[in-house]
mmCIF file with all atom_site columns, C-alpha atoms in Angstrom:
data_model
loop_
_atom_site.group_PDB
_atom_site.id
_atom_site.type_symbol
_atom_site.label_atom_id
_atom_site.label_alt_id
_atom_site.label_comp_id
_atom_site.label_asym_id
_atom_site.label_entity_id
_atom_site.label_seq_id
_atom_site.pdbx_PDB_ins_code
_atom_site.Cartn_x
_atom_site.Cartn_y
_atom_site.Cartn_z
_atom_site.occupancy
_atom_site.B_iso_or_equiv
_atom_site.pdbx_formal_charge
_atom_site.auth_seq_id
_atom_site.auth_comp_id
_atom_site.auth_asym_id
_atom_site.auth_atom_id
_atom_site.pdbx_PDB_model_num
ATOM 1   C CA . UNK A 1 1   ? 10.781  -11.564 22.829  1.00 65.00 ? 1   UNK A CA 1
ATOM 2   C CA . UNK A 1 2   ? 14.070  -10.472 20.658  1.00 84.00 ? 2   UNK A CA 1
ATOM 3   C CA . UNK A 1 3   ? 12.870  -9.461  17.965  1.00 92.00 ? 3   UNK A CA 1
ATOM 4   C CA . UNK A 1 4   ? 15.002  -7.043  15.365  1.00 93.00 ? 4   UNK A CA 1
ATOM 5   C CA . UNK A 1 5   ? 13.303  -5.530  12.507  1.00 96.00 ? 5   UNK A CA 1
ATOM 6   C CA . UNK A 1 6   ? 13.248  -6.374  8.765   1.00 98.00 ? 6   UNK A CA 1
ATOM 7   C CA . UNK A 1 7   ? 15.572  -4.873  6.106   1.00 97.00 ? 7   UNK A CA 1
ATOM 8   C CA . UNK A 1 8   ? 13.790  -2.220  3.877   1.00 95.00 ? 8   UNK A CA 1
ATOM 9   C CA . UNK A 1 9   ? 14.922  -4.192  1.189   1.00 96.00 ? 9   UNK A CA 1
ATOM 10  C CA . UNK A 1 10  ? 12.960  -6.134  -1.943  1.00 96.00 ? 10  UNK A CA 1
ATOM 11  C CA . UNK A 1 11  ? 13.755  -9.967  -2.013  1.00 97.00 ? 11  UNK A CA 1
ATOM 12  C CA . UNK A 1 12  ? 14.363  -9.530  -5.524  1.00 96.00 ? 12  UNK A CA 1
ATOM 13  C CA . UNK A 1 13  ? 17.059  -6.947  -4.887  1.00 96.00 ? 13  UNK A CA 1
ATOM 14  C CA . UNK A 1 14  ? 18.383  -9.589  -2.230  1.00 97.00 ? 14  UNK A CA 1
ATOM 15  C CA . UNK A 1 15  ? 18.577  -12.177 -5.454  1.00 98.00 ? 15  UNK A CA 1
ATOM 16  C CA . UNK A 1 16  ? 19.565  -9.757  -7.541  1.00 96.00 ? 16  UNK A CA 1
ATOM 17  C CA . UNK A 1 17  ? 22.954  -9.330  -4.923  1.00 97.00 ? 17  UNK A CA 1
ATOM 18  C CA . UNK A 1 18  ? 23.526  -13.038 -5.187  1.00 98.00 ? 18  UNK A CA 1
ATOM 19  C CA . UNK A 1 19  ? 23.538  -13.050 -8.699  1.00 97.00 ? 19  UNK A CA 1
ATOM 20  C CA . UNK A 1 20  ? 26.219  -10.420 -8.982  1.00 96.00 ? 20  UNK A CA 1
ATOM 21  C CA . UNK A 1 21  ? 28.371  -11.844 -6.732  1.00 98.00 ? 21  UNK A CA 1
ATOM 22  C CA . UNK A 1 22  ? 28.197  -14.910 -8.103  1.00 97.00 ? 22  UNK A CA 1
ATOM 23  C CA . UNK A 1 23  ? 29.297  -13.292 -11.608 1.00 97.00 ? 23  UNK A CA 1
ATOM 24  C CA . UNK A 1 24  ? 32.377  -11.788 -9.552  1.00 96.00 ? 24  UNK A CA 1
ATOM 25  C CA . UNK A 1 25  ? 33.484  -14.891 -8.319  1.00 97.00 ? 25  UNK A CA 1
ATOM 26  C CA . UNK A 1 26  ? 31.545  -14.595 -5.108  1.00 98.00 ? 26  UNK A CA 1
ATOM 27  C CA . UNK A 1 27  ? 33.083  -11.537 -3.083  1.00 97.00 ? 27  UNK A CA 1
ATOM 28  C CA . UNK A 1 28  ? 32.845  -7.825  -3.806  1.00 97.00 ? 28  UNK A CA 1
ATOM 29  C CA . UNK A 1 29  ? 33.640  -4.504  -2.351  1.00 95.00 ? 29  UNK A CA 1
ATOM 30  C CA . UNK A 1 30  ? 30.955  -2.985  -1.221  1.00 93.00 ? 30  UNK A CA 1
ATOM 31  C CA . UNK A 1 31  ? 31.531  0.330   -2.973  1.00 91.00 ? 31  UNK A CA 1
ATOM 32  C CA . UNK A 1 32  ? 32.270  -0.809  -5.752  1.00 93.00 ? 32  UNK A CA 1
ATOM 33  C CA . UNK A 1 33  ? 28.973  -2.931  -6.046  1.00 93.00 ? 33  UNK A CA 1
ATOM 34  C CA . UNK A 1 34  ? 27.264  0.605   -5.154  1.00 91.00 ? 34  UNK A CA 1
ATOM 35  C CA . UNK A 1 35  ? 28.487  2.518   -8.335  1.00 91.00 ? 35  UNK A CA 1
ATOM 36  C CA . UNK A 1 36  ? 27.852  -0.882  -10.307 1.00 89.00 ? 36  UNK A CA 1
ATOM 37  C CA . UNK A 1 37  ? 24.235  -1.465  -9.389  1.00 88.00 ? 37  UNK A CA 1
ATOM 38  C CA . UNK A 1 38  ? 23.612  2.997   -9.152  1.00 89.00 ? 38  UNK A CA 1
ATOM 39  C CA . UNK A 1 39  ? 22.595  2.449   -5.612  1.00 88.00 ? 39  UNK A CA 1
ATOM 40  C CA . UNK A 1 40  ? 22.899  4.978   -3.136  1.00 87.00 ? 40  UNK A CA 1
ATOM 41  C CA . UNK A 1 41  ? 25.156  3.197   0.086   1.00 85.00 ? 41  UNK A CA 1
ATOM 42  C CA . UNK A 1 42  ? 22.137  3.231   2.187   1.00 89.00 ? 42  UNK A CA 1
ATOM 43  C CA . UNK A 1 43  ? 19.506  1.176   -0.487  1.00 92.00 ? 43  UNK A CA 1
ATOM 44  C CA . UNK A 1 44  ? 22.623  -1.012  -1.001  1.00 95.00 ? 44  UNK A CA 1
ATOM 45  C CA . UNK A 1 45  ? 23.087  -1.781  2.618   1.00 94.00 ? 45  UNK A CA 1
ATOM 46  C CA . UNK A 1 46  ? 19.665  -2.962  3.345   1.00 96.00 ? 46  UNK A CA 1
ATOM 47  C CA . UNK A 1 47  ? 19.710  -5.578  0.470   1.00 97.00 ? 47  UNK A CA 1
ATOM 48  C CA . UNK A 1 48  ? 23.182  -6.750  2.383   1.00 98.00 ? 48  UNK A CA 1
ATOM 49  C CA . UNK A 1 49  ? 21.428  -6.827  5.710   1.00 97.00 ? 49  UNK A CA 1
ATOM 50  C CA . UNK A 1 50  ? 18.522  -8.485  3.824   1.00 98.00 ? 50  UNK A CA 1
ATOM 51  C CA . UNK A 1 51  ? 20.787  -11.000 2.778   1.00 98.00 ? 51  UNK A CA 1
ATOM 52  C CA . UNK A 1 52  ? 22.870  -11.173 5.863   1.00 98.00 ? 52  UNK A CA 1
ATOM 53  C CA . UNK A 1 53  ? 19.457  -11.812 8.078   1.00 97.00 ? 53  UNK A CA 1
ATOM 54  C CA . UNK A 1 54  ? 18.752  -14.757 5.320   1.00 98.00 ? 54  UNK A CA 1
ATOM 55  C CA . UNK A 1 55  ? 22.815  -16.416 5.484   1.00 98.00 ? 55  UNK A CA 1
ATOM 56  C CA . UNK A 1 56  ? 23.362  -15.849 2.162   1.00 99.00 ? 56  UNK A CA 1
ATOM 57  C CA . UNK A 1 57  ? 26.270  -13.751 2.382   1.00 99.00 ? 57  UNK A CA 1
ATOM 58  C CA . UNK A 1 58  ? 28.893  -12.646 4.780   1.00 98.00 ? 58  UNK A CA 1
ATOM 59  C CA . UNK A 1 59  ? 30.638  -9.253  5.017   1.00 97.00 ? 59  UNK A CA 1
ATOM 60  C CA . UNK A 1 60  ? 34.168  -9.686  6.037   1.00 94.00 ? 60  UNK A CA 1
ATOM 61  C CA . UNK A 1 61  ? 35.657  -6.307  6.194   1.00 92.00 ? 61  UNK A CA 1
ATOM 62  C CA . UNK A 1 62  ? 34.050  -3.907  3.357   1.00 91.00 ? 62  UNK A CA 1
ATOM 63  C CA . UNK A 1 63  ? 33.762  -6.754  1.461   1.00 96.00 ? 63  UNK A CA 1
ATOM 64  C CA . UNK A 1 64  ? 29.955  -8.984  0.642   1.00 98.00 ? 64  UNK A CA 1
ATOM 65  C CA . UNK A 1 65  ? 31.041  -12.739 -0.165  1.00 98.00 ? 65  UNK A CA 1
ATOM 66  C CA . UNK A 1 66  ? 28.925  -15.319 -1.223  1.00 98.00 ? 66  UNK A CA 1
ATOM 67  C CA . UNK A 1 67  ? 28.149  -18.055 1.356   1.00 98.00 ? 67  UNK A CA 1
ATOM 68  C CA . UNK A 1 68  ? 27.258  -21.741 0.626   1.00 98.00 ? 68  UNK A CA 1
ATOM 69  C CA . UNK A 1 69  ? 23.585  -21.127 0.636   1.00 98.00 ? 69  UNK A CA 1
ATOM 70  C CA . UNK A 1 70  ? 23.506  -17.853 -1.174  1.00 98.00 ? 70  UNK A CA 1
ATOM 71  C CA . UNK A 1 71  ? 25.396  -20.059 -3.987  1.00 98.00 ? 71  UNK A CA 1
ATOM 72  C CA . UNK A 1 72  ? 22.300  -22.957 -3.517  1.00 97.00 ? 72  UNK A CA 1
ATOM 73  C CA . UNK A 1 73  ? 19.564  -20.080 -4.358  1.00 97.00 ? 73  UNK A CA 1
ATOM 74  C CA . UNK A 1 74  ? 21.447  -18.817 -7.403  1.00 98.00 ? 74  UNK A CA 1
ATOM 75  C CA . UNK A 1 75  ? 21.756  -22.831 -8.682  1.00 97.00 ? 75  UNK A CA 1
ATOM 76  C CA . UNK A 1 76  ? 17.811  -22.942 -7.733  1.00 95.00 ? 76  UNK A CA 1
ATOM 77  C CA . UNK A 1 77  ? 14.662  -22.990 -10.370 1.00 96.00 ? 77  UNK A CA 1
ATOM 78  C CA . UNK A 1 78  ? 12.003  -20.584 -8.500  1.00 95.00 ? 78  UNK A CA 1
ATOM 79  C CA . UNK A 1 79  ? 10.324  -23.335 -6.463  1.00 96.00 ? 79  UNK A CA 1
ATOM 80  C CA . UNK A 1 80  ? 13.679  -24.199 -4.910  1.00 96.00 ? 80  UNK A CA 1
ATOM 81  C CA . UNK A 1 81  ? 14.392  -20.862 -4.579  1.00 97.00 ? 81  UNK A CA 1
ATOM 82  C CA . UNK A 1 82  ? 11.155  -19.816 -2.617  1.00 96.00 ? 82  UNK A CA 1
ATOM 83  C CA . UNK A 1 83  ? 11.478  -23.375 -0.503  1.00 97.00 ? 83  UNK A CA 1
ATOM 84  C CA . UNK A 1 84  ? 15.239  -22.265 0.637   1.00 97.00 ? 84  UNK A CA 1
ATOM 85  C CA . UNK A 1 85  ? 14.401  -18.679 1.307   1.00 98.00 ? 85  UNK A CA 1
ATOM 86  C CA . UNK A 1 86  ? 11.201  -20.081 3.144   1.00 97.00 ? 86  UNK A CA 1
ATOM 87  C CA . UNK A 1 87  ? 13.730  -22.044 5.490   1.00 97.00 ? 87  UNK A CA 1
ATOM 88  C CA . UNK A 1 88  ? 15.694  -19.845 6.273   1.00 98.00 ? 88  UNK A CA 1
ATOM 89  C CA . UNK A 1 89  ? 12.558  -17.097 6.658   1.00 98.00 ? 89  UNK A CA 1
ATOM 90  C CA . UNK A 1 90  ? 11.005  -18.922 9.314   1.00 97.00 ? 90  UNK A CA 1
ATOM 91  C CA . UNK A 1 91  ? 14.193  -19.289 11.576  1.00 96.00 ? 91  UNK A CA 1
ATOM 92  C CA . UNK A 1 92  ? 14.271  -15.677 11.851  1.00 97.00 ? 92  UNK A CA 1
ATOM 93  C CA . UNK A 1 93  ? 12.787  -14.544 15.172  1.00 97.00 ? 93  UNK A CA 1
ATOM 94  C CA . UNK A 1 94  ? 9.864   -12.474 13.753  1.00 98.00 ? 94  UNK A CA 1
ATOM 95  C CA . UNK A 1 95  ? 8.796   -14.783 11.080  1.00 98.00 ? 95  UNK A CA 1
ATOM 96  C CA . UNK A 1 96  ? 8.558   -17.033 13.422  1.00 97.00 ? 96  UNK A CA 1
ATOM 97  C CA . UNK A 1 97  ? 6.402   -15.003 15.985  1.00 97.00 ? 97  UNK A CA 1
ATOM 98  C CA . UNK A 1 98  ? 4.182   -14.073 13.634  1.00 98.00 ? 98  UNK A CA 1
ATOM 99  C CA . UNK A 1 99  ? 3.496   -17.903 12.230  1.00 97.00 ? 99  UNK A CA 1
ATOM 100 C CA . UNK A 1 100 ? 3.315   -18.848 15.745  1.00 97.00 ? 100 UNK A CA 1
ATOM 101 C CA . UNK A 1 101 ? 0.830   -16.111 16.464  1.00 97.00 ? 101 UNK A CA 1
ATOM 102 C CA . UNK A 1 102 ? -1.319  -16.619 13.347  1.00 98.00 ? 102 UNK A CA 1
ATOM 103 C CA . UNK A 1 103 ? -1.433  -20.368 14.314  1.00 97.00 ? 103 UNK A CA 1
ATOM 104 C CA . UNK A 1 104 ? -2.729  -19.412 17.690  1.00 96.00 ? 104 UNK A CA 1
ATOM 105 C CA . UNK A 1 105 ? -5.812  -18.045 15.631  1.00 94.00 ? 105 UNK A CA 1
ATOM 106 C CA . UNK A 1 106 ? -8.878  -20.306 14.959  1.00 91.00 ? 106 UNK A CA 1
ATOM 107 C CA . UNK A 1 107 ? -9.091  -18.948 11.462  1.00 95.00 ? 107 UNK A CA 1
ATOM 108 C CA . UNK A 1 108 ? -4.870  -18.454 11.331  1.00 97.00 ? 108 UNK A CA 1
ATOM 109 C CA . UNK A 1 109 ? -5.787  -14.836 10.523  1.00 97.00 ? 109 UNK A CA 1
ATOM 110 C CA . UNK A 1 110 ? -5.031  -11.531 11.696  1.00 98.00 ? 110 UNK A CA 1
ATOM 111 C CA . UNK A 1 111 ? -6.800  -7.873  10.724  1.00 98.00 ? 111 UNK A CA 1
ATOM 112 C CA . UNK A 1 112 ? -3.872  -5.290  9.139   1.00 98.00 ? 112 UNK A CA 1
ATOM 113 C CA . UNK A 1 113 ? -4.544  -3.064  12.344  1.00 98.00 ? 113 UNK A CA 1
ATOM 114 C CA . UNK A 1 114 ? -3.965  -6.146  14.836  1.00 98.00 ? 114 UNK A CA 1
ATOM 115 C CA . UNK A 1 115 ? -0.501  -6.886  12.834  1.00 98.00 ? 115 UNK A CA 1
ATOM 116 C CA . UNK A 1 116 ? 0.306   -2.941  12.799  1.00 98.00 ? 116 UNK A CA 1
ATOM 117 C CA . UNK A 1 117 ? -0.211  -2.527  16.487  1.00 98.00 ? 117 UNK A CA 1
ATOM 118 C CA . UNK A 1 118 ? 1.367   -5.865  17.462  1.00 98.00 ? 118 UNK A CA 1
ATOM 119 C CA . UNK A 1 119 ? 4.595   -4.758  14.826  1.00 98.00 ? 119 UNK A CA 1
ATOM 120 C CA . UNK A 1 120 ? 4.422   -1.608  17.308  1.00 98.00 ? 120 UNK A CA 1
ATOM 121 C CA . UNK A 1 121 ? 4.788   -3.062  20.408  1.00 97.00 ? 121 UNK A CA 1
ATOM 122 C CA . UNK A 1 122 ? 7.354   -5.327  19.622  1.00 97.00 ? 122 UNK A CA 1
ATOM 123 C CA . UNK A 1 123 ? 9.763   -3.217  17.292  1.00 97.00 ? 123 UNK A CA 1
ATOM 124 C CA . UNK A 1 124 ? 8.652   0.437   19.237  1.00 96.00 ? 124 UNK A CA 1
ATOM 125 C CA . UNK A 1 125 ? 11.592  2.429   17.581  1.00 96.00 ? 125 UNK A CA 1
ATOM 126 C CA . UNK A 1 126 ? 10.984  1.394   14.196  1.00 97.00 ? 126 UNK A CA 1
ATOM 127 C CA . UNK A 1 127 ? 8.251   2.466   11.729  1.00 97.00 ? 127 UNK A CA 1
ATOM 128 C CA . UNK A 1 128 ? 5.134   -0.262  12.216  1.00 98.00 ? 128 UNK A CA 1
ATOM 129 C CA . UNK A 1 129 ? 4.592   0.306   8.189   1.00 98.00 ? 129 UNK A CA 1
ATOM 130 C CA . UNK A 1 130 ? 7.268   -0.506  6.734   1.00 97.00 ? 130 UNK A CA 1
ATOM 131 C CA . UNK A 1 131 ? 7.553   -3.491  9.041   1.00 98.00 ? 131 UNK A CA 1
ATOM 132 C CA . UNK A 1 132 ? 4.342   -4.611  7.522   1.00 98.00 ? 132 UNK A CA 1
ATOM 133 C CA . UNK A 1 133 ? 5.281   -3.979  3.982   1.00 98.00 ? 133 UNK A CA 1
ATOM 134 C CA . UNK A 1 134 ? 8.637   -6.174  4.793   1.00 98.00 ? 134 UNK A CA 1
ATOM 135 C CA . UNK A 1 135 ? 7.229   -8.869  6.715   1.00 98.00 ? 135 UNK A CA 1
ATOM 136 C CA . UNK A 1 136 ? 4.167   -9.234  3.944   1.00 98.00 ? 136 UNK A CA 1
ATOM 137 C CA . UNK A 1 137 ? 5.946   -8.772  1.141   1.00 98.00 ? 137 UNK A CA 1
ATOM 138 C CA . UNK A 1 138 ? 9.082   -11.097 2.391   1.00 98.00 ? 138 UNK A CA 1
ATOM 139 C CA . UNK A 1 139 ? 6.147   -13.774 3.694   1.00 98.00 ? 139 UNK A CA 1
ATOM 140 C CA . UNK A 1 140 ? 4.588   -13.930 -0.079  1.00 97.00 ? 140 UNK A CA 1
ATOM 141 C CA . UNK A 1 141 ? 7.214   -14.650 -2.260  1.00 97.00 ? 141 UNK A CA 1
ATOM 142 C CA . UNK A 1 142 ? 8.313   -17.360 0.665   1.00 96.00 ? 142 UNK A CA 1
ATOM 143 C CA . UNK A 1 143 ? 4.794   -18.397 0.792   1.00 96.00 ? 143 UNK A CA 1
ATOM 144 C CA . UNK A 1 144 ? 4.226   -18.463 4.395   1.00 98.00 ? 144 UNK A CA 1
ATOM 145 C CA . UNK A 1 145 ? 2.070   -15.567 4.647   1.00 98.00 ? 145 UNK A CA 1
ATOM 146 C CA . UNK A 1 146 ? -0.871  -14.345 3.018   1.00 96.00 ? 146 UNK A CA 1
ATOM 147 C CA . UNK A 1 147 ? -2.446  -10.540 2.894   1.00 97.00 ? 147 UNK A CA 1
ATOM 148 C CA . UNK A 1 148 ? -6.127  -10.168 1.419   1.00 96.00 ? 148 UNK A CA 1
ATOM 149 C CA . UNK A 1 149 ? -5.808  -6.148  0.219   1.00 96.00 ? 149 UNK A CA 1
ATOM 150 C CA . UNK A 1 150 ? -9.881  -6.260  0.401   1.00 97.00 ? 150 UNK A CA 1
ATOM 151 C CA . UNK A 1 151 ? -10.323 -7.704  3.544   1.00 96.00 ? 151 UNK A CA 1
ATOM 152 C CA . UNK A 1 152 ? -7.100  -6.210  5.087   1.00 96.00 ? 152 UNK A CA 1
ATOM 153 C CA . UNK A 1 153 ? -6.197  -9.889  7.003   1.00 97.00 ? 153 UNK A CA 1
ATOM 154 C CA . UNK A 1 154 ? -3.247  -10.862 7.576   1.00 98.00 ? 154 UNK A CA 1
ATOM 155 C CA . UNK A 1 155 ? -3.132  -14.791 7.254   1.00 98.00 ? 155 UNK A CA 1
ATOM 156 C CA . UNK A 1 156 ? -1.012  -17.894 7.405   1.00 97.00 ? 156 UNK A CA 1
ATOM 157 C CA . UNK A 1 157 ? -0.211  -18.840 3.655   1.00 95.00 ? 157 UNK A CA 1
ATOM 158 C CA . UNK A 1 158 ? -1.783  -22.916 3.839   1.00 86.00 ? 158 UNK A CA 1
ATOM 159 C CA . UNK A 1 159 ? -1.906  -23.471 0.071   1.00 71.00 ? 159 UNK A CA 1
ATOM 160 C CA . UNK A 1 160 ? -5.260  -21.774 -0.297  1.00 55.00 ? 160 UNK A CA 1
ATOM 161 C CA . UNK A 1 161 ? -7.057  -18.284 -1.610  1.00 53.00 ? 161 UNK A CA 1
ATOM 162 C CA . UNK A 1 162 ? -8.824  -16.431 1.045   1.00 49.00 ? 162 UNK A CA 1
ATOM 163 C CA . UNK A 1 163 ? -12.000 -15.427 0.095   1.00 52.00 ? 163 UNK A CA 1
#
């Protein structure tokens, strides 16, 4: 399976992009949205691949613009917001391994160690970690996955609490 890892990037720094661009007409340099926002290149360039992997922008030369869907999450109230990042969340190639995975599951759960070890074998030059901090943390505020800190499972987000 082709999987590529996850940006190291907060969705909310991923919104936050859209709204700035949006306030500067939809395209920006990308250094000069680095000394705006105080980020160092690197933290910058994760939220763009962040939003990149999502569709919501494009980066023609050193420039981020806007694209039509990035402009539909800044128009959005949170539910629409979480519903659009949701669809576009789960036509990315390891959201959907994972949901396919957790479906496979009788209980559509997963231990943390199960995740970590599969997030190692499929992505083996990247840090199985911060995968898991990405892909749970991403899967949340989208609401299509679930992580119980007491339990440590891993679990498909079906509109209830695990317990």
């Amino acid at each position: 399976m082709d999987v590529d890892p996850l940006p190291q990037s907060e969705i909310s720094k991923v919104l936050g992009l859209l709204e700035i661009l949006e306030d500067h007409g939809g395209k920006e340099d990308i250094y000069k949205l680095a000394r705006e926002l105080h980020y160092e290149s690197s933290d910058l360039v994760e939220v763009i691949r962040g939003a990149e992997l999502l569709g919501l922008v494009t980066t023609p030369g050193g420039d981020v613009e806007l694209l039509d869907a990035g402009r539909r999450i800044n128009a959005g109230d949170q539910n629409a917001i979480k519903a659009l990042l949701k669809e576009r969340m789960l036509k990315i190639p390891i959201f959907e391994y994972f949901k396919k995975m957790l479906e496979g599951e009788e209980d559509h759960r997963m231990s943390r160690k199960d995740l970590l070890d599969e997030l190692a074998r499929i992505l083996p030059k990247t840090n199985p970690d911060q995968q898991f901090h990405a892909l749970v943390a991403w899967g949340r505020y989208a609401e299509i996955f679930g992580y119980n800190r007491d339990h440590d499972l891993f679990y498909l987000d079906e509109g209830q609490t695990l317990e």
